[in-house]
Coordinates of C-alpha atoms in Angstrom, one line a residue:
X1 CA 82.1 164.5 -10.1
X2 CA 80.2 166.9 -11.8
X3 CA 79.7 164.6 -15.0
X4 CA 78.9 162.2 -12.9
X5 CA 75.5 160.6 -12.0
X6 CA 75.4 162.1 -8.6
X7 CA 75.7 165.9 -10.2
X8 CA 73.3 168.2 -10.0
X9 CA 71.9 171.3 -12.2
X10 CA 72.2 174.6 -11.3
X11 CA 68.5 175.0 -11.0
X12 CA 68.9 172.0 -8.4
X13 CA 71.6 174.0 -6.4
X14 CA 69.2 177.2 -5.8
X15 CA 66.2 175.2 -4.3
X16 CA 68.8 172.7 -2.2
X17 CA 69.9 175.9 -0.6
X18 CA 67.2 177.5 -0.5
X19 CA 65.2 174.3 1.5
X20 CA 68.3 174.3 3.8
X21 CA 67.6 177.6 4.8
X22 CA 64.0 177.8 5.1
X23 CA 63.5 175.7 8.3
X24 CA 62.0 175.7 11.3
X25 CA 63.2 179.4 12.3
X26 CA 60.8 180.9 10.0
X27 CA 58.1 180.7 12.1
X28 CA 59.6 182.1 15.3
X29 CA 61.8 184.9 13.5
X30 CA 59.6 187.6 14.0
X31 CA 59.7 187.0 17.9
X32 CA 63.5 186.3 18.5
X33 CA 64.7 189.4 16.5
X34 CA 61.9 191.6 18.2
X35 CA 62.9 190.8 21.4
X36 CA 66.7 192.4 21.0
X37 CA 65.9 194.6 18.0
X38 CA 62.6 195.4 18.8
X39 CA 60.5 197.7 16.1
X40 CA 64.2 197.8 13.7
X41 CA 64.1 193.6 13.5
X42 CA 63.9 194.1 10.1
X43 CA 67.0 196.4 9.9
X44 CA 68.6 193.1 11.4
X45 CA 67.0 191.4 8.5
X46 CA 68.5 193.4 5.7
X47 CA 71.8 193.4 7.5
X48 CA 72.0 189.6 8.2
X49 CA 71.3 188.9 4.5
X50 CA 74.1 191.1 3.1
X51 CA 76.6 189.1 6.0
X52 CA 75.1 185.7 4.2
X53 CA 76.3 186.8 0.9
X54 CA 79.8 188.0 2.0
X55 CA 79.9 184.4 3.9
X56 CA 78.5 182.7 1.0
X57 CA 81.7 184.9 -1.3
X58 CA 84.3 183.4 1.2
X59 CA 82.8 179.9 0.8
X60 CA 83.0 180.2 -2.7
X61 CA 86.7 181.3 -2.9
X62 CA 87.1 178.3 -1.0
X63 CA 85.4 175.8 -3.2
X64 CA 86.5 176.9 -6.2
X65 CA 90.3 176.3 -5.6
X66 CA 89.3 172.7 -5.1
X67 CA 86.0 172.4 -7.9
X68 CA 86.2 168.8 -7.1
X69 CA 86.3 168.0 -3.6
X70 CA 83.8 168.6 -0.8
X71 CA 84.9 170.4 2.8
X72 CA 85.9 166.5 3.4
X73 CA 88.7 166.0 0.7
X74 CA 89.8 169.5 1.0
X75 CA 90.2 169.2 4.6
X76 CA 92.5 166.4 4.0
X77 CA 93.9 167.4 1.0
X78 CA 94.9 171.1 3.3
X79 CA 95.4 170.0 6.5
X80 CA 97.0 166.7 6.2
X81 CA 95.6 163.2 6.8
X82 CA 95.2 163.0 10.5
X83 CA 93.9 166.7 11.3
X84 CA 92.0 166.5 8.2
X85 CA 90.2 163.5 10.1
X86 CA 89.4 165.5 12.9
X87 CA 87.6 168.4 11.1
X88 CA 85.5 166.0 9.2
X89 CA 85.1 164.4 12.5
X90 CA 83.8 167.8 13.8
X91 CA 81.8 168.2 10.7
X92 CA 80.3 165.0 10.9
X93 CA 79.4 166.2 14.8
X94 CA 78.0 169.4 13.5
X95 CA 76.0 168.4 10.9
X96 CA 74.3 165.8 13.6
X97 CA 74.0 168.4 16.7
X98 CA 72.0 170.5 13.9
X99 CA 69.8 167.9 12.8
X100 CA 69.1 167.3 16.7
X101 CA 68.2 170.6 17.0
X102 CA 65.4 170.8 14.0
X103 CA 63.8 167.5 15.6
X104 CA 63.8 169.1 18.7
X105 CA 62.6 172.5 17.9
X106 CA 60.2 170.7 15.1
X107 CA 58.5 168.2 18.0
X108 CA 58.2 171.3 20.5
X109 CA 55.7 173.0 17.7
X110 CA 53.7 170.0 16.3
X111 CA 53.7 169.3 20.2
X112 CA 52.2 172.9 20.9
X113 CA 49.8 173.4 18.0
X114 CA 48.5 169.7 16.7
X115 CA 49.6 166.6 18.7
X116 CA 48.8 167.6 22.2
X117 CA 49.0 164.3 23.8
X118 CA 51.0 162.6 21.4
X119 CA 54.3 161.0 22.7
X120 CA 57.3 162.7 21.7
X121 CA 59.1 159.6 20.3
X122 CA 56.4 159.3 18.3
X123 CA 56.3 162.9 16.5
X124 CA 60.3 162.2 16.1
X125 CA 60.0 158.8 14.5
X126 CA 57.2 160.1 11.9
X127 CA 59.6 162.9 10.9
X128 CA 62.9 160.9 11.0
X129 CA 61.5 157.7 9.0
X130 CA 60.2 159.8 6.3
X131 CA 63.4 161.7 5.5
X132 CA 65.8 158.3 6.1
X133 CA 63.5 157.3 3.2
X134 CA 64.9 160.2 1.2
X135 CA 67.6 161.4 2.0
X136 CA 69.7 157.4 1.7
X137 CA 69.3 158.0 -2.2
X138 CA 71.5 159.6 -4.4
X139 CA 72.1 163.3 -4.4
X140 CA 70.5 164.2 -7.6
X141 CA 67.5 162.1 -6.8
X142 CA 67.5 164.4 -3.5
X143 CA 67.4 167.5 -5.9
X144 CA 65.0 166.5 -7.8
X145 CA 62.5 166.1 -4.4
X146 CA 63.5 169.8 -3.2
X147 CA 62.6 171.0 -6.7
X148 CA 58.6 169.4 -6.7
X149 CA 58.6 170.7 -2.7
X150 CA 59.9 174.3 -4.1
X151 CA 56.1 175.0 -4.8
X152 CA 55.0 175.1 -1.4
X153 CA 57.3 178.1 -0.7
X154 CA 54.7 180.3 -2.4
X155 CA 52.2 179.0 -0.9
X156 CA 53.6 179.6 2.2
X157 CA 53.5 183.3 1.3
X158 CA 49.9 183.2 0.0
X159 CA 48.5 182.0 3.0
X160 CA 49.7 184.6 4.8
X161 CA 48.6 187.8 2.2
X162 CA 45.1 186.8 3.6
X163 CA 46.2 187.6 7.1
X164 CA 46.8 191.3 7.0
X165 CA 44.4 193.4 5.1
X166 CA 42.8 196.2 6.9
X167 CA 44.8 195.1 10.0
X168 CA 48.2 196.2 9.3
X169 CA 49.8 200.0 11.7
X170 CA 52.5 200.9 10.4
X171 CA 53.2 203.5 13.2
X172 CA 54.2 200.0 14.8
X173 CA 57.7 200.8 12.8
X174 CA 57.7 203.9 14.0
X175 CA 60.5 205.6 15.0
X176 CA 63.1 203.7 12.9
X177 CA 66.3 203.8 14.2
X178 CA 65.2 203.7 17.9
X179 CA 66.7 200.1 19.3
X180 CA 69.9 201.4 18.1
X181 CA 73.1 200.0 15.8
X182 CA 73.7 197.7 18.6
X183 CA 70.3 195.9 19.1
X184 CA 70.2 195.9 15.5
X185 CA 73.6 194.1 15.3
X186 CA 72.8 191.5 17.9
X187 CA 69.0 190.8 16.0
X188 CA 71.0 190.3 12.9
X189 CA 72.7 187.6 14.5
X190 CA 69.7 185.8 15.6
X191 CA 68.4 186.6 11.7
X192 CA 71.4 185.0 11.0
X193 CA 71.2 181.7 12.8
X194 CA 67.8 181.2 11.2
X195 CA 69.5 181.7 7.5
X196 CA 72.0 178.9 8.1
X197 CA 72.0 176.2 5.0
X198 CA 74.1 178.1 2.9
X199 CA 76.9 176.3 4.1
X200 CA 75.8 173.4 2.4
X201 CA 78.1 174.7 -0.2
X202 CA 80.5 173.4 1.6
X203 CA 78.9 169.9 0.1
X204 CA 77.7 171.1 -2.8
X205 CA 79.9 172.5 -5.3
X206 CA 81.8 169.5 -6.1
X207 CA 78.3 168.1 -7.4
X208 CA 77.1 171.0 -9.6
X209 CA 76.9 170.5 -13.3
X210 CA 78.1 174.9 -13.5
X211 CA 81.6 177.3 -13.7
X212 CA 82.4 178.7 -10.9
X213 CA 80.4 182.3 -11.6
X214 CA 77.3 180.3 -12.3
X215 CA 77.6 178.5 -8.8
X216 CA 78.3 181.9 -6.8
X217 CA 75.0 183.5 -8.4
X218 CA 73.3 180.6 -7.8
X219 CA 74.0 180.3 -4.4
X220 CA 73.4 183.8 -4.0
X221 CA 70.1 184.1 -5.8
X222 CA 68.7 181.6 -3.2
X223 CA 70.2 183.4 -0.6
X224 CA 68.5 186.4 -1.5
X225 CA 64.8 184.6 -2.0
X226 CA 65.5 183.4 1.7
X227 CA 66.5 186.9 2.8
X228 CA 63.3 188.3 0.6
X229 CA 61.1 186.2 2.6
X230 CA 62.1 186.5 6.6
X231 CA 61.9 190.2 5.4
X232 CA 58.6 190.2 4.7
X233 CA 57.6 188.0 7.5
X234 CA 59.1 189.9 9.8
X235 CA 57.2 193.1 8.4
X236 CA 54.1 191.2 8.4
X237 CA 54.4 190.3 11.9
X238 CA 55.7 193.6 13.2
X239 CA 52.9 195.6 11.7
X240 CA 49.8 193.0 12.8
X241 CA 50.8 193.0 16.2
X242 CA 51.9 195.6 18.5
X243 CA 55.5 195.8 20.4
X244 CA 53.9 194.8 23.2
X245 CA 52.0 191.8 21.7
X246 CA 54.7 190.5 19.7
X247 CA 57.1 190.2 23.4
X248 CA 54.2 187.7 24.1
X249 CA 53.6 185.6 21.1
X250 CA 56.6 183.1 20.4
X251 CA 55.3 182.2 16.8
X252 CA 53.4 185.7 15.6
X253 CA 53.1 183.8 11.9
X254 CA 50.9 181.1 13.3
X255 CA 48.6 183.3 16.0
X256 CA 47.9 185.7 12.8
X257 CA 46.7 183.0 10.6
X258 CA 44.6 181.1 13.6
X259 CA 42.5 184.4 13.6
X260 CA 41.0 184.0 9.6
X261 CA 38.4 181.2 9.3
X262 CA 37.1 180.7 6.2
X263 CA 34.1 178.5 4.8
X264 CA 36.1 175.4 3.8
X265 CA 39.0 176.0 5.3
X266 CA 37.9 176.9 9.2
X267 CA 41.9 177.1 10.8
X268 CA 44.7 178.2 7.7
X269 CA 47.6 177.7 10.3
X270 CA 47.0 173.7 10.8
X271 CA 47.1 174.2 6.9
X272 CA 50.4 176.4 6.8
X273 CA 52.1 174.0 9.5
X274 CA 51.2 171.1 7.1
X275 CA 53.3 173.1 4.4
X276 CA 55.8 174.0 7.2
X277 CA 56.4 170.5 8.1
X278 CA 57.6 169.6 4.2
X279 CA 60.1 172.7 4.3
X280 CA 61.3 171.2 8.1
X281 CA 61.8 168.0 6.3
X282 CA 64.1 169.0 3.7
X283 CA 66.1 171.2 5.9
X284 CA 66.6 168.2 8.3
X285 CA 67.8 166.1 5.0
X286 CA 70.2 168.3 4.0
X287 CA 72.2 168.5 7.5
X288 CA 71.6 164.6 7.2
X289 CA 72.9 163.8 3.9
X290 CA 75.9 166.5 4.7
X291 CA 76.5 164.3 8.2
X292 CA 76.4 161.2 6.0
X293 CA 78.6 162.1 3.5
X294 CA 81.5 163.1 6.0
X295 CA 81.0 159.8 7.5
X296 CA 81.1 158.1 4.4
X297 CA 84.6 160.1 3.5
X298 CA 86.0 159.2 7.4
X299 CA 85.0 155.4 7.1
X300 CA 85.7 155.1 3.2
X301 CA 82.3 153.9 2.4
X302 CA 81.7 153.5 -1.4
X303 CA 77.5 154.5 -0.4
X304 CA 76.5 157.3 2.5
X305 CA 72.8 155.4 3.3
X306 CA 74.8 153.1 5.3
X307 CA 76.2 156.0 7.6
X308 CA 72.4 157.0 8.1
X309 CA 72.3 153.9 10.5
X310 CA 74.4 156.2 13.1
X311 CA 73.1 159.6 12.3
X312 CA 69.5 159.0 13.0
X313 CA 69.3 156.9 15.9
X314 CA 71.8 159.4 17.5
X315 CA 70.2 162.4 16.6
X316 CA 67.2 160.7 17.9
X317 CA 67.8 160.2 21.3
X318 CA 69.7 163.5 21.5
X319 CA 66.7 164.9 21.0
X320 CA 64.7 163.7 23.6
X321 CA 67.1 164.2 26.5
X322 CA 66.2 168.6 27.1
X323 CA 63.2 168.0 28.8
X324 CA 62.7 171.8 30.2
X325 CA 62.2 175.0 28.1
X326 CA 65.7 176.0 29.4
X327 CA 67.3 172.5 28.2
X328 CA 66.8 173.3 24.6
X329 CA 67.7 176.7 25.2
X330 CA 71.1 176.0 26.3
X331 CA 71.6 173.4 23.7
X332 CA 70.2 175.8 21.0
X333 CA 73.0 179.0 22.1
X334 CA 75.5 175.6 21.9
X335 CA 74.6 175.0 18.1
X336 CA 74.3 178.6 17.2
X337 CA 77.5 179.9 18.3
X338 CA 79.6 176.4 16.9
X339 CA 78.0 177.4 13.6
X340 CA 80.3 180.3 12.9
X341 CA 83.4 177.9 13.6
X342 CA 82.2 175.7 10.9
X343 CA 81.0 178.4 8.1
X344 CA 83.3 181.3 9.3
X345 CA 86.6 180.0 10.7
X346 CA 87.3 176.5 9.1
X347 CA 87.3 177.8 5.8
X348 CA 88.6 181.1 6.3
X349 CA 91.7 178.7 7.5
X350 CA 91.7 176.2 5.2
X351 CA 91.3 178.8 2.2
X352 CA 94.5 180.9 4.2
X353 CA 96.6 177.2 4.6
X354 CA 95.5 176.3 0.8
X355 CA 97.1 180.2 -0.6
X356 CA 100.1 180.0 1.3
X357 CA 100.9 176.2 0.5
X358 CA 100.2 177.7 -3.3
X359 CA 102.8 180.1 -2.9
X360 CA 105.6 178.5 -1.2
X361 CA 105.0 175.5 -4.3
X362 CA 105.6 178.1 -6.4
X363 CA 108.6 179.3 -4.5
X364 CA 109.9 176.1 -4.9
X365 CA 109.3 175.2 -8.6
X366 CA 110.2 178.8 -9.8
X367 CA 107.1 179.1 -10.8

């Protein structure tokens, strides 16, 4: 696969990963950790970024026993035919119940800060026909869109250098240490929900043109410019706006940049969400293409844009059933904690299952 058309660079690796991961928690970060970490939410920060990489380490030892197969075929190729089946089933449900989530989450903020009376099927359909458009082509034609939408990412931090200057307290931080280890602990987990895309190794390695060390570091690397970034959000936000403010404001990012008007450009956040909405997009397309794929291995399709036919329309209408601000909440905690079944313990198993099937063929050859 890798010398196939379908493979992708490096280069390509770092910015799918890093897209993945930059999605629609970027803007509300600074208000979930705050509200269990309080002032030390960017303790949680450095501490769910250093958990990423150990995940990212465990992933790796996983894919690189099988270079050439995705989570699909070594789930198959582990765990047998049928069971295989049944965790690329569960993949395949994963990978929709997250894209479900980002149009939901997505639609709640265009809703609240540009399309007031708009329908909601509407904002959905504009998001989900514009990245079935995408996403149904091949992978490395997919790469090659995350690396021209890669520029916005700066920009992203730009606009928000101009929010801060000669308002920033950094007695706000003050005194470090105070929420305690266990506050920090459970903010890192909420850090950590937001950094989810890494997984899309899972998908991945089969398809990079790299060894095995290149594919860890470049994994990592993106990791780390993800990590680099919700950091410095998170500090940006924590020293605009007091403790007290910041329990109020669900999306700190935005309410700091609706305050600067400038001579040509009168409100910078309709400008940022514009830029938001591209990153939303690709991060949506990845857990699409990884749904697809999975289908495509269950079904034995020789193309996954076919498999896109079931993905969307269910996502869709999963996404406008939670109605209520409790709704989504519910669903949200549903997706969150599932997540660590499928990046922690699937392939902690499957790479367990793959070492000792290893060594009792060994046992057996005399080898």
């Amino acid at each position: 696969m890798k010398n196939k058309p379908e493979s992708i660079t490096k280069y390509q690796l770092i910015f799918m990963i890093l897209l993945t991961q930059i999605g629609v928690g970027v803007l509300s970060l600074p208000f979930s950790v705050q509200q269990v970490a309080g002032s030390d939410g960017w303790i949680s920060v450095i501490i769910a970024g250093v958990v990423v990489q150990f995940l990212i380490f465990l992933i790796w030892l996983l894919g690189r026993r099988f270079p050439d197969k995705t989570i699909f075929g070594i789930s198959e190729q582990v765990a047998g035919k049928v069971l295989g089946k049944v965790i690329i089933f569960t993949y395949v449900l994963y990978g929709i119940l997250v894209v479900t989530l980002i149009l939901i989450l997505y639609e709640n903020i265009i809703k609240l800060w540009v399309l007031q009376s708009t329908p909601r099927w509407i904002v959905l359909i504009l998001m989900i026909t514009t990245c079935w458009f995408l996403v149904k082509d091949r992978i490395r034609v997919i790469a090659r869109f995350y690396m021209f939408v890669t520029i916005f990412i700066p920009l992203l931090f730009l606009l928000t250098l101009v929010a801060f200057p000669g308002v920033m307290e950094y007695r706000y931080l003050l005194p470090v240490g105070a929420a305690g280890m266990m506050n920090i602990l459970k903010g890192a987990h909420a850090v950590l929900i937001s950094m989810l895309g890494f997984e899309m190794l899972l998908l991945l390695f089969p398809y990079a043109q790299a060894n095995d060390r290149e594919i860890l570091k470049s994994v990592s690397i993106a990791s780390g410019v993800t990590s680099l970034l919700y950091l410095y959000l998170v500090l940006v936000s924590f020293v605009v706006f007091s403790p007290i403010e910041l329990k109020l404001i669900p999306q700190p990012v935005l309410y700091m940049l609706k305050a600067i008007t400038f001579q040509v450009v009168e409100r910078i956040d309709l400008l940022f969400i514009a830029i938001w909405i591209v990153v939303v997009g690709t991060s949506l397309m990845s857990y699409a293409l990884f749904a697809a794929i999975g289908l495509q291995q269950l079904f034995k399709q020789k193309k996954h844009s076919k498999m896109l036919y079931i993905i969307f329309p269910v996502a869709f209408v999963g996404a406008l059933i939670p109605q209520t601000d409790l709704q989504i909440a519910s669903f949200s905690k549903v997706v969150e904690y599932s997540s660590y079944v499928f990046i922690i313990v699937i392939p902690m198993v499957l790479l367990l299952l793959s070492i000792f099937q290893n060594q009792m063929r060994k046992r057996r050859t005399g080898r």
